[in-house]
Tab-separated table of C-alpha atoms in Angstrom:
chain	number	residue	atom	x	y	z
X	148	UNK	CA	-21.775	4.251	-11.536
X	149	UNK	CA	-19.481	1.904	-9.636
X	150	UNK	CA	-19.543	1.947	-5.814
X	151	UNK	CA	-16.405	0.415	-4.158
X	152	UNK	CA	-14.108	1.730	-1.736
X	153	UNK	CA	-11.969	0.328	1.303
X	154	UNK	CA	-12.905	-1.088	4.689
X	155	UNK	CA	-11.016	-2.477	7.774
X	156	UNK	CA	-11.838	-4.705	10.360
X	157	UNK	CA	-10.342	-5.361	13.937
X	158	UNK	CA	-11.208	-6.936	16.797
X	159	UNK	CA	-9.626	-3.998	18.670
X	160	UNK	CA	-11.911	-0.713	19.385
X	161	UNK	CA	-11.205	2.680	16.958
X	162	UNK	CA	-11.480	6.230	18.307
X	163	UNK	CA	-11.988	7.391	14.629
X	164	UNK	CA	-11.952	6.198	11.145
X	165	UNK	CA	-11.950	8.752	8.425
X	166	UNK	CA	-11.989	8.554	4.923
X	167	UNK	CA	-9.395	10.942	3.665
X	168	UNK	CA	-9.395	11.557	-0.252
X	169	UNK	CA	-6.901	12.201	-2.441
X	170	UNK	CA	-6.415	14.538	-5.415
X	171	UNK	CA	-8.457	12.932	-8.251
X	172	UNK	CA	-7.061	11.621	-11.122
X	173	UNK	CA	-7.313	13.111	-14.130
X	174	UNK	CA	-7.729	10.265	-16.131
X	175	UNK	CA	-11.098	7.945	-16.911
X	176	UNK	CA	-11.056	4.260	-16.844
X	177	UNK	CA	-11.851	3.341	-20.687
X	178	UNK	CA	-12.971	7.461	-21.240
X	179	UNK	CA	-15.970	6.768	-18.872
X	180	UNK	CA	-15.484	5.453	-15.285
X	181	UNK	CA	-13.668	8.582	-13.080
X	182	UNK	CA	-11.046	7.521	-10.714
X	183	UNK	CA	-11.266	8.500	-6.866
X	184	UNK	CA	-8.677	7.124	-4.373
X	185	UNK	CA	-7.736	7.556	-0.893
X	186	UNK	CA	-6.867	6.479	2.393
X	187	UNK	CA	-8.860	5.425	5.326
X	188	UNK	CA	-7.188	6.772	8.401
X	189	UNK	CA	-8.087	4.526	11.747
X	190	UNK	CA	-6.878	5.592	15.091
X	191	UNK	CA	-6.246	2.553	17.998
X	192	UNK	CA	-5.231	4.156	21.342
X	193	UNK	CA	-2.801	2.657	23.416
X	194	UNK	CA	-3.916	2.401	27.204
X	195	UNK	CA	-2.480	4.791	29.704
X	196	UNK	CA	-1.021	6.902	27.040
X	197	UNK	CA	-2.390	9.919	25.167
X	198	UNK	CA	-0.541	8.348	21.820
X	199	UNK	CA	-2.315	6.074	19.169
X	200	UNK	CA	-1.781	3.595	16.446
X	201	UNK	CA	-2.706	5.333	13.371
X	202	UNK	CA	-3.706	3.109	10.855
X	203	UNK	CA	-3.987	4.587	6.700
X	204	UNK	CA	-4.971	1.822	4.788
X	205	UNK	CA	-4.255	3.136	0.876
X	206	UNK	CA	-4.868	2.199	-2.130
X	207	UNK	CA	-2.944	4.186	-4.611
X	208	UNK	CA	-3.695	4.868	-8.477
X	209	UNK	CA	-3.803	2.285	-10.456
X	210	UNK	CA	-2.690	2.103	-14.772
X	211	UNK	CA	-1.365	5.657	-14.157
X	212	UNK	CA	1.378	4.880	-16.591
X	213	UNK	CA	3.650	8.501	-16.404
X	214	UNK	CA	3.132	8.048	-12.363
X	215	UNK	CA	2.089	11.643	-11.899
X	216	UNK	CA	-0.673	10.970	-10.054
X	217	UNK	CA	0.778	8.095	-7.813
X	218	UNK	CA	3.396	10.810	-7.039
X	219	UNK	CA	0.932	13.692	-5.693
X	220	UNK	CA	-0.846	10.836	-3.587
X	221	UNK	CA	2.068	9.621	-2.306
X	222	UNK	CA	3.349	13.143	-1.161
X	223	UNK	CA	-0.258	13.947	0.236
X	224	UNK	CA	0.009	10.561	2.297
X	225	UNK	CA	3.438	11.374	3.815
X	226	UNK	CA	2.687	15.006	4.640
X	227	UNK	CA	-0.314	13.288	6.733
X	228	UNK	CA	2.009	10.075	7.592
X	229	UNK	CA	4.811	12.823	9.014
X	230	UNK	CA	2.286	15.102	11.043
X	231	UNK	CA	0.676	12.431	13.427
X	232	UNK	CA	4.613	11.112	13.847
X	233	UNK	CA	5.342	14.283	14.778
X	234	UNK	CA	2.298	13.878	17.671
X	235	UNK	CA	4.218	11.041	18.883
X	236	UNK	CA	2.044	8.839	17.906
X	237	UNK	CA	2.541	5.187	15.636
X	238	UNK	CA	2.033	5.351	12.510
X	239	UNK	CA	1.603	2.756	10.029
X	240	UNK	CA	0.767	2.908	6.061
X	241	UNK	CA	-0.707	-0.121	4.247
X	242	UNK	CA	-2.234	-1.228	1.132
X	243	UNK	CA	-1.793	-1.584	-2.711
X	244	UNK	CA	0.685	1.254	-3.510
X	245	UNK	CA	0.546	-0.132	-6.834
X	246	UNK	CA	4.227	0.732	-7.159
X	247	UNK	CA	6.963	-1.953	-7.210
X	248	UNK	CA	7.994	-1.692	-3.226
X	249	UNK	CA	10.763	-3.884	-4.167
X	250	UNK	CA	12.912	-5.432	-7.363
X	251	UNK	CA	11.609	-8.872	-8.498
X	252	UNK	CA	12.588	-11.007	-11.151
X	253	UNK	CA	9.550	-13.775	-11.127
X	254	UNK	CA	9.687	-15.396	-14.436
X	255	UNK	CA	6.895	-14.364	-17.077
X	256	UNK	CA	5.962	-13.693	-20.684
X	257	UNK	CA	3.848	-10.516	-20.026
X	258	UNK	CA	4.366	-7.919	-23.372
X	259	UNK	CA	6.698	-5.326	-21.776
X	260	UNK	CA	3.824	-2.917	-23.660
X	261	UNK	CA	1.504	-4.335	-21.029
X	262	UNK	CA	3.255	-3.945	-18.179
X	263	UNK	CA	3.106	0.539	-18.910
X	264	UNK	CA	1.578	0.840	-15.321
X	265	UNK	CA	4.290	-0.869	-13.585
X	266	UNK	CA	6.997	1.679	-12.007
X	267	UNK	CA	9.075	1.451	-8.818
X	268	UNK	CA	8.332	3.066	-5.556
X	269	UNK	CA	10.460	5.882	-4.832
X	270	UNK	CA	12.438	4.677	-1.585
X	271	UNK	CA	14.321	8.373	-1.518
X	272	UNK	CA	10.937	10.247	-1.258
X	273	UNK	CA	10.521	8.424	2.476
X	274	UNK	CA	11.222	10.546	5.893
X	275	UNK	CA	14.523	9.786	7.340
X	276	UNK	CA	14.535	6.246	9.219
X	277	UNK	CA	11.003	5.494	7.916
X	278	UNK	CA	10.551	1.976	6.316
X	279	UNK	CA	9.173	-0.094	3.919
X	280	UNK	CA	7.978	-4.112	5.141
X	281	UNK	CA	7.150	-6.699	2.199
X	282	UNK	CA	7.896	-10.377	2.324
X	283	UNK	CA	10.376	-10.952	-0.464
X	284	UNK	CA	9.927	-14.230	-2.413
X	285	UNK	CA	6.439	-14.115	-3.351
X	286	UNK	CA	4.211	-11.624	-5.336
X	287	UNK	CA	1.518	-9.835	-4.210
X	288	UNK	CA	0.043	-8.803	-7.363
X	289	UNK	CA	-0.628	-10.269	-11.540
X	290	UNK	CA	-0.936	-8.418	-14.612
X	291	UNK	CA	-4.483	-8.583	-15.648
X	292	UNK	CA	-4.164	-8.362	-19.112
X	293	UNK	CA	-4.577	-12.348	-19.669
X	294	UNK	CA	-5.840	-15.049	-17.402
X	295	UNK	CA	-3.499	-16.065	-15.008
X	296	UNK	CA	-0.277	-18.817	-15.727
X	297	UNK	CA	2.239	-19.155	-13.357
X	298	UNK	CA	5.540	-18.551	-14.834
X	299	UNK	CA	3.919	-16.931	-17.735
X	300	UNK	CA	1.958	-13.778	-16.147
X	301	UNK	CA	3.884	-10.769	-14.853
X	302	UNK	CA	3.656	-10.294	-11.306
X	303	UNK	CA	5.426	-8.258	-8.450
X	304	UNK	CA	5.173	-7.113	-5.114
X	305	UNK	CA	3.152	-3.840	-4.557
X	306	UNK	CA	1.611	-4.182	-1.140
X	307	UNK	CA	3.053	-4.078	1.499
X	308	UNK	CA	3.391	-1.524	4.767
X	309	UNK	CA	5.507	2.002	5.249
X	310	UNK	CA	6.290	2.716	9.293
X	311	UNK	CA	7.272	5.541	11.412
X	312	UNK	CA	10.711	5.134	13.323
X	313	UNK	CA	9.204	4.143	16.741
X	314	UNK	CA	7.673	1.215	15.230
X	315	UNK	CA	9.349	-1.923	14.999
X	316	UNK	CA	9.058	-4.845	12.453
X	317	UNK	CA	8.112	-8.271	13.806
X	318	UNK	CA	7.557	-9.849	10.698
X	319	UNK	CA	6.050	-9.521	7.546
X	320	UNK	CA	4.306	-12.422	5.645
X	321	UNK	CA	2.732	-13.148	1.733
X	322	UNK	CA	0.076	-15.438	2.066
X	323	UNK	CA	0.410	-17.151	-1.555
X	324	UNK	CA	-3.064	-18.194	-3.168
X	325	UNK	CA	-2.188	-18.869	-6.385
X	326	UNK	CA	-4.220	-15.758	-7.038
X	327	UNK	CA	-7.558	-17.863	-7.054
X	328	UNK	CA	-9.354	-15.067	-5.624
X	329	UNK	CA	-7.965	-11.795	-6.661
X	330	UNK	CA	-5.472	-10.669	-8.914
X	331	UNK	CA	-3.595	-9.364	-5.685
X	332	UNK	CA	-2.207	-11.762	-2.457
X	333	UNK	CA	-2.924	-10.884	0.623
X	334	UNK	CA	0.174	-9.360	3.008
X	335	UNK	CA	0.000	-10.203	6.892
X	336	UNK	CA	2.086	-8.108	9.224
X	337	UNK	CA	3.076	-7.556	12.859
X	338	UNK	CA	4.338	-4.741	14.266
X	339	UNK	CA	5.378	-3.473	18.029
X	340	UNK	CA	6.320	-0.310	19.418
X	341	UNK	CA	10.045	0.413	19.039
X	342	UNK	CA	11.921	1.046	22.308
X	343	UNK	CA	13.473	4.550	23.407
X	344	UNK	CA	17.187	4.496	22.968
């Protein structure tokens, strides 16, 4: 078997950090491997105040090419998203949604009958006033179905954050690496709580 999973580190204290699965996959990695994803759920309190940063770091099915799957994950995560929002507290989704969070038009040669896993997110499936944050300009993610050439390997931007309404966007930054060390870029954020009106 293959052990590998998701982790988070801060410099700030957690009251809890959960691993929350989602539904399986149906599907097996080359008939073999079994697919298990999820979300790890990490709560940061907020001093004087009985609300909390909530924190699901995701990673969503990957080469799940009729998007089925992504789909039931996705509706699991909101349901969970919605309910601490509704708590009051801040709530903040981020990882590899492997889903196009945004339109791209990089140049590449990528076979279109390699690119089967790639599909848009759904924007319309989001809460009212909830939002999506990716930098726009530079990828986050490369096909994997030859080694990497820039301006010849598909890529697009799939990771990225989804916040509640009384969070508010500071800025949102793709850190490009030339994708020496993964086949995905990593996406730094900052985010502060959103005034009352």
């Amino acid at each position: 078997h293959v052990d590998n999973g998701m982790s988070l580190y801060s410099r700030l204290a957690t009251t809890s950090c959960q691993a929350v699965p989602f539904k399986p996959d149906a599907n097996f990695i080359c008939g073999i491997l079994k697919k298990h994803y999820g979300s790890l759920c990490s709560r940061f309190p907020i001093s004087g105040s009985q609300q909390a940063w909530v924190v699901f770091n995701i990673h969503l099915s990957a080469f799940d090419t009729a998007g089925h799957a992504r789909q039931v994950q996705l509706d699991e995560l909101l349901q969970l998203a919605k309910h601490e929002y509704a708590l009051g507290n801040y709530v903040l989704i981020a990882g590899d949604w492997n889903m196009r969070l945004t339109p791209t038009n990089f140049p590449h040669e990528t076979d279109p009958k390699k690119l089967l896993w790639a599909s848009d997110f759904p924007h319309t499936a989001l809460p009212p006033d909830w939002q999506v944050a990716c930098a726009i300009g530079v990828p986050t993610v490369r096909s994997l179905n030859t080694a990497y050439v820039d301006g010849q390997t598909y890529t697009a931007i799939v990771d990225g954050f989804v916040y509640s309404p009384n969070v508010k966007l500071e800025k949102v930054e793709t850190k490009d690496m030339g994708f020496d060390y993964s086949d995905h870029h990593p996406v730094e954020a900052e985010f502060s709580v959103r005034p009352r009106a």
